[in-house]
């Protein structure tokens, strides 16, 4: 096995681990409304925040 094969396998393991972690974490229930952070209407709020605002602030 050469360096490229080892790197490919290592990357695939990391991808598989990330997918497994994401699947193990339940999705929070969402609800429609107005985001309390940006004031925009959203079809799915979690913690009263839309997805872009949660992403910017590192909220889950």
PDB file of N, CA and C in Angstrom:
ATOM      1  N   UNK A   1       0.851  -1.177   0.000  1.00  0.00           N
ATOM      2  CA  UNK A   1       0.000   0.000   0.000  1.00  0.00           C
ATOM      3  C   UNK A   1       0.899   1.242   0.000  1.00  0.00           C
ATOM      4  N   UNK A   2       0.626   2.174  -0.899  1.00  0.00           N
ATOM      5  CA  UNK A   2       1.454   3.371  -0.972  1.00  0.00           C
ATOM      6  C   UNK A   2       0.824   4.525  -0.188  1.00  0.00           C
ATOM      7  N   UNK A   3       1.518   5.639  -0.180  1.00  0.00           N
ATOM      8  CA  UNK A   3       1.072   6.799   0.600  1.00  0.00           C
ATOM      9  C   UNK A   3      -0.292   7.314   0.149  1.00  0.00           C
ATOM     10  N   UNK A   4      -0.538   7.287  -1.145  1.00  0.00           N
ATOM     11  CA  UNK A   4      -1.817   7.780  -1.667  1.00  0.00           C
ATOM     12  C   UNK A   4      -2.961   6.897  -1.182  1.00  0.00           C
ATOM     13  N   UNK A   5      -2.776   5.581  -1.222  1.00  0.00           N
ATOM     14  CA  UNK A   5      -3.810   4.665  -0.741  1.00  0.00           C
ATOM     15  C   UNK A   5      -4.072   4.871   0.748  1.00  0.00           C
ATOM     16  N   UNK A   6      -3.015   5.045   1.519  1.00  0.00           N
ATOM     17  CA  UNK A   6      -3.176   5.268   2.956  1.00  0.00           C
ATOM     18  C   UNK A   6      -3.917   6.576   3.233  1.00  0.00           C
ATOM     19  N   UNK A   7      -3.575   7.616   2.496  1.00  0.00           N
ATOM     20  CA  UNK A   7      -4.247   8.899   2.675  1.00  0.00           C
ATOM     21  C   UNK A   7      -5.719   8.793   2.296  1.00  0.00           C
ATOM     22  N   UNK A   8      -6.011   8.080   1.235  1.00  0.00           N
ATOM     23  CA  UNK A   8      -7.395   7.890   0.797  1.00  0.00           C
ATOM     24  C   UNK A   8      -8.194   7.147   1.854  1.00  0.00           C
ATOM     25  N   UNK A   9      -7.627   6.094   2.404  1.00  0.00           N
ATOM     26  CA  UNK A   9      -8.311   5.334   3.464  1.00  0.00           C
ATOM     27  C   UNK A   9      -8.508   6.179   4.710  1.00  0.00           C
ATOM     28  N   UNK A  10      -7.512   6.959   5.076  1.00  0.00           N
ATOM     29  CA  UNK A  10      -7.613   7.820   6.261  1.00  0.00           C
ATOM     30  C   UNK A  10      -8.723   8.869   6.049  1.00  0.00           C
ATOM     31  N   UNK A  11      -8.780   9.466   4.886  1.00  0.00           N
ATOM     32  CA  UNK A  11      -9.834  10.435   4.598  1.00  0.00           C
ATOM     33  C   UNK A  11     -11.205   9.791   4.621  1.00  0.00           C
ATOM     34  N   UNK A  12     -11.327   8.594   4.076  1.00  0.00           N
ATOM     35  CA  UNK A  12     -12.619   7.906   4.071  1.00  0.00           C
ATOM     36  C   UNK A  12     -13.059   7.568   5.492  1.00  0.00           C
ATOM     37  N   UNK A  13     -12.128   7.170   6.352  1.00  0.00           N
ATOM     38  CA  UNK A  13     -12.469   6.902   7.757  1.00  0.00           C
ATOM     39  C   UNK A  13     -12.992   8.162   8.430  1.00  0.00           C
ATOM     40  N   UNK A  14     -12.345   9.302   8.177  1.00  0.00           N
ATOM     41  CA  UNK A  14     -12.796  10.568   8.775  1.00  0.00           C
ATOM     42  C   UNK A  14     -14.179  10.943   8.284  1.00  0.00           C
ATOM     43  N   UNK A  15     -14.434  10.751   7.007  1.00  0.00           N
ATOM     44  CA  UNK A  15     -15.764  11.035   6.456  1.00  0.00           C
ATOM     45  C   UNK A  15     -16.798  10.129   7.104  1.00  0.00           C
ATOM     46  N   UNK A  16     -16.498   8.838   7.185  1.00  0.00           N
ATOM     47  CA  UNK A  16     -17.432   7.884   7.794  1.00  0.00           C
ATOM     48  C   UNK A  16     -17.705   8.216   9.257  1.00  0.00           C
ATOM     49  N   UNK A  17     -16.676   8.617   9.990  1.00  0.00           N
ATOM     50  CA  UNK A  17     -16.858   8.990  11.401  1.00  0.00           C
ATOM     51  C   UNK A  17     -17.743  10.234  11.528  1.00  0.00           C
ATOM     52  N   UNK A  18     -17.542  11.202  10.667  1.00  0.00           N
ATOM     53  CA  UNK A  18     -18.361  12.415  10.696  1.00  0.00           C
ATOM     54  C   UNK A  18     -19.821  12.115  10.397  1.00  0.00           C
ATOM     55  N   UNK A  19     -20.057  11.243   9.428  1.00  0.00           N
ATOM     56  CA  UNK A  19     -21.424  10.850   9.096  1.00  0.00           C
ATOM     57  C   UNK A  19     -22.068  10.126  10.269  1.00  0.00           C
ATOM     58  N   UNK A  20     -21.326   9.243  10.914  1.00  0.00           N
ATOM     59  CA  UNK A  20     -21.856   8.495  12.060  1.00  0.00           C
ATOM     60  C   UNK A  20     -22.204   9.443  13.206  1.00  0.00           C
ATOM     61  N   UNK A  21     -21.351  10.453  13.463  1.00  0.00           N
ATOM     62  CA  UNK A  21     -21.645  11.426  14.524  1.00  0.00           C
ATOM     63  C   UNK A  21     -22.898  12.223  14.192  1.00  0.00           C
ATOM     64  N   UNK A  22     -23.034  12.629  12.945  1.00  0.00           N
ATOM     65  CA  UNK A  22     -24.208  13.413  12.542  1.00  0.00           C
ATOM     66  C   UNK A  22     -25.488  12.592  12.675  1.00  0.00           C
ATOM     67  N   UNK A  23     -25.424  11.328  12.330  1.00  0.00           N
ATOM     68  CA  UNK A  23     -26.608  10.474  12.424  1.00  0.00           C
ATOM     69  C   UNK A  23     -26.974  10.171  13.874  1.00  0.00           C
ATOM     70  N   UNK A  24     -25.999  10.165  14.751  1.00  0.00           N
ATOM     71  CA  UNK A  24     -26.250   9.845  16.157  1.00  0.00           C
ATOM     72  C   UNK A  24     -26.904  11.005  16.897  1.00  0.00           C
ATOM     73  N   UNK A  25     -26.738  12.221  16.384  1.00  0.00           N
ATOM     74  CA  UNK A  25     -27.279  13.414  17.040  1.00  0.00           C
ATOM     75  C   UNK A  25     -28.680  13.695  16.513  1.00  0.00           C
ATOM     76  N   UNK A  26     -29.684  13.676  17.365  1.00  0.00           N
ATOM     77  CA  UNK A  26     -31.056  13.921  16.891  1.00  0.00           C
ATOM     78  C   UNK A  26     -31.240  15.369  16.451  1.00  0.00           C
ATOM     79  N   UNK A  27     -32.090  15.560  15.463  1.00  0.00           N
ATOM     80  CA  UNK A  27     -32.426  16.908  15.000  1.00  0.00           C
ATOM     81  C   UNK A  27     -33.401  17.560  15.977  1.00  0.00           C
ATOM     82  N   UNK A  28     -33.162  18.805  16.274  1.00  0.00           N
ATOM     83  CA  UNK A  28     -34.082  19.538  17.135  1.00  0.00           C
ATOM     84  C   UNK A  28     -35.368  19.831  16.362  1.00  0.00           C
ATOM     85  N   UNK A  29     -36.472  19.794  17.060  1.00  0.00           N
ATOM     86  CA  UNK A  29     -37.755  20.107  16.431  1.00  0.00           C
ATOM     87  C   UNK A  29     -37.756  21.572  16.016  1.00  0.00           C
ATOM     88  N   UNK A  30     -38.264  21.835  14.837  1.00  0.00           N
ATOM     89  CA  UNK A  30     -38.337  23.200  14.344  1.00  0.00           C
ATOM     90  C   UNK A  30     -39.780  23.654  14.221  1.00  0.00           C
ATOM     91  N   UNK A  31     -39.967  24.940  14.056  1.00  0.00           N
ATOM     92  CA  UNK A  31     -41.304  25.503  13.929  1.00  0.00           C
ATOM     93  C   UNK A  31     -41.195  26.774  13.092  1.00  0.00           C
ATOM     94  N   UNK A  32     -42.242  27.102  12.342  1.00  0.00           N
ATOM     95  CA  UNK A  32     -42.202  28.307  11.516  1.00  0.00           C
ATOM     96  C   UNK A  32     -42.359  29.565  12.375  1.00  0.00           C
ATOM     97  N   UNK A  33     -41.833  30.678  11.873  1.00  0.00           N
ATOM     98  CA  UNK A  33     -41.984  31.939  12.589  1.00  0.00           C
ATOM     99  C   UNK A  33     -40.969  32.961  12.147  1.00  0.00           C
ATOM    100  N   UNK A  34     -40.783  33.986  12.952  1.00  0.00           N
ATOM    101  CA  UNK A  34     -39.851  35.072  12.671  1.00  0.00           C
ATOM    102  C   UNK A  34     -38.618  34.882  13.556  1.00  0.00           C
ATOM    103  N   UNK A  35     -37.458  34.920  12.938  1.00  0.00           N
ATOM    104  CA  UNK A  35     -36.195  34.750  13.662  1.00  0.00           C
ATOM    105  C   UNK A  35     -36.011  35.899  14.650  1.00  0.00           C
ATOM    106  N   UNK A  36     -35.689  35.557  15.882  1.00  0.00           N
ATOM    107  CA  UNK A  36     -35.507  36.584  16.910  1.00  0.00           C
ATOM    108  C   UNK A  36     -34.181  37.333  16.752  1.00  0.00           C
ATOM    109  N   UNK A  37     -33.280  36.820  15.925  1.00  0.00           N
ATOM    110  CA  UNK A  37     -31.978  37.465  15.753  1.00  0.00           C
ATOM    111  C   UNK A  37     -31.928  38.399  14.544  1.00  0.00           C
ATOM    112  N   UNK A  38     -32.504  37.968  13.407  1.00  0.00           N
ATOM    113  CA  UNK A  38     -32.434  38.803  12.197  1.00  0.00           C
ATOM    114  C   UNK A  38     -33.786  39.384  11.792  1.00  0.00           C
ATOM    115  N   UNK A  39     -34.875  38.874  12.363  1.00  0.00           N
ATOM    116  CA  UNK A  39     -36.199  39.389  12.056  1.00  0.00           C
ATOM    117  C   UNK A  39     -36.810  38.864  10.769  1.00  0.00           C
ATOM    118  N   UNK A  40     -36.144  37.924  10.111  1.00  0.00           N
ATOM    119  CA  UNK A  40     -36.651  37.355   8.859  1.00  0.00           C
ATOM    120  C   UNK A  40     -37.604  36.200   9.143  1.00  0.00           C
ATOM    121  N   UNK A  41     -38.595  36.037   8.267  1.00  0.00           N
ATOM    122  CA  UNK A  41     -39.534  34.914   8.335  1.00  0.00           C
ATOM    123  C   UNK A  41     -38.786  33.646   7.932  1.00  0.00           C
ATOM    124  N   UNK A  42     -39.036  32.560   8.651  1.00  0.00           N
ATOM    125  CA  UNK A  42     -38.381  31.291   8.354  1.00  0.00           C
ATOM    126  C   UNK A  42     -39.383  30.152   8.508  1.00  0.00           C
ATOM    127  N   UNK A  43     -39.246  29.155   7.657  1.00  0.00           N
ATOM    128  CA  UNK A  43     -40.106  27.978   7.743  1.00  0.00           C
ATOM    129  C   UNK A  43     -39.692  27.073   8.899  1.00  0.00           C
ATOM    130  N   UNK A  44     -38.438  27.216   9.370  1.00  0.00           N
ATOM    131  CA  UNK A  44     -37.970  26.366  10.467  1.00  0.00           C
ATOM    132  C   UNK A  44     -37.044  27.146  11.397  1.00  0.00           C
ATOM    133  N   UNK A  45     -37.542  27.408  12.568  1.00  0.00           N
ATOM    134  CA  UNK A  45     -36.753  28.035  13.627  1.00  0.00           C
ATOM    135  C   UNK A  45     -36.400  26.995  14.663  1.00  0.00           C
ATOM    136  N   UNK A  46     -35.223  27.103  15.217  1.00  0.00           N
ATOM    137  CA  UNK A  46     -34.801  26.293  16.358  1.00  0.00           C
ATOM    138  C   UNK A  46     -34.179  27.267  17.342  1.00  0.00           C
ATOM    139  N   UNK A  47     -34.599  27.219  18.586  1.00  0.00           N
ATOM    140  CA  UNK A  47     -34.152  28.180  19.601  1.00  0.00           C
ATOM    141  C   UNK A  47     -34.496  29.602  19.165  1.00  0.00           C
ATOM    142  N   UNK A  48     -35.625  29.770  18.484  1.00  0.00           N
ATOM    143  CA  UNK A  48     -36.102  31.064  17.975  1.00  0.00           C
ATOM    144  C   UNK A  48     -35.157  31.691  16.957  1.00  0.00           C
ATOM    145  N   UNK A  49     -34.296  30.885  16.315  1.00  0.00           N
ATOM    146  CA  UNK A  49     -33.340  31.408  15.335  1.00  0.00           C
ATOM    147  C   UNK A  49     -33.400  30.588  14.047  1.00  0.00           C
ATOM    148  N   UNK A  50     -33.220  31.284  12.908  1.00  0.00           N
ATOM    149  CA  UNK A  50     -33.193  30.606  11.604  1.00  0.00           C
ATOM    150  C   UNK A  50     -31.822  29.940  11.412  1.00  0.00           C
ATOM    151  N   UNK A  51     -31.708  29.103  10.396  1.00  0.00           N
ATOM    152  CA  UNK A  51     -30.466  28.372  10.140  1.00  0.00           C
ATOM    153  C   UNK A  51     -29.269  29.295   9.895  1.00  0.00           C
ATOM    154  N   UNK A  52     -29.393  30.327   9.053  1.00  0.00           N
ATOM    155  CA  UNK A  52     -28.219  31.195   8.853  1.00  0.00           C
ATOM    156  C   UNK A  52     -27.738  31.865  10.152  1.00  0.00           C
ATOM    157  N   UNK A  53     -28.653  32.305  10.983  1.00  0.00           N
ATOM    158  CA  UNK A  53     -28.266  32.937  12.257  1.00  0.00           C
ATOM    159  C   UNK A  53     -27.645  31.915  13.207  1.00  0.00           C
ATOM    160  N   UNK A  54     -28.201  30.704  13.246  1.00  0.00           N
ATOM    161  CA  UNK A  54     -27.608  29.666  14.092  1.00  0.00           C
ATOM    162  C   UNK A  54     -26.203  29.335  13.627  1.00  0.00           C
ATOM    163  N   UNK A  55     -26.004  29.254  12.306  1.00  0.00           N
ATOM    164  CA  UNK A  55     -24.680  28.946  11.763  1.00  0.00           C
ATOM    165  C   UNK A  55     -23.674  30.051  12.103  1.00  0.00           C
ATOM    166  N   UNK A  56     -24.065  31.306  11.930  1.00  0.00           N
ATOM    167  CA  UNK A  56     -23.171  32.439  12.220  1.00  0.00           C
ATOM    168  C   UNK A  56     -22.729  32.474  13.671  1.00  0.00           C
ATOM    169  N   UNK A  57     -23.640  32.085  14.566  1.00  0.00           N
ATOM    170  CA  UNK A  57     -23.385  32.198  16.007  1.00  0.00           C
ATOM    171  C   UNK A  57     -22.992  30.879  16.655  1.00  0.00           C
ATOM    172  N   UNK A  58     -22.916  29.815  15.863  1.00  0.00           N
ATOM    173  CA  UNK A  58     -22.509  28.516  16.400  1.00  0.00           C
ATOM    174  C   UNK A  58     -23.539  27.886  17.309  1.00  0.00           C
ATOM    175  N   UNK A  59     -24.822  28.231  17.117  1.00  0.00           N
ATOM    176  CA  UNK A  59     -25.897  27.637  17.912  1.00  0.00           C
ATOM    177  C   UNK A  59     -26.285  26.297  17.309  1.00  0.00           C
ATOM    178  N   UNK A  60     -26.755  25.403  18.135  1.00  0.00           N
ATOM    179  CA  UNK A  60     -27.206  24.093  17.627  1.00  0.00           C
ATOM    180  C   UNK A  60     -28.695  24.026  17.574  1.00  0.00           C
TER     181      UNK A  60
END
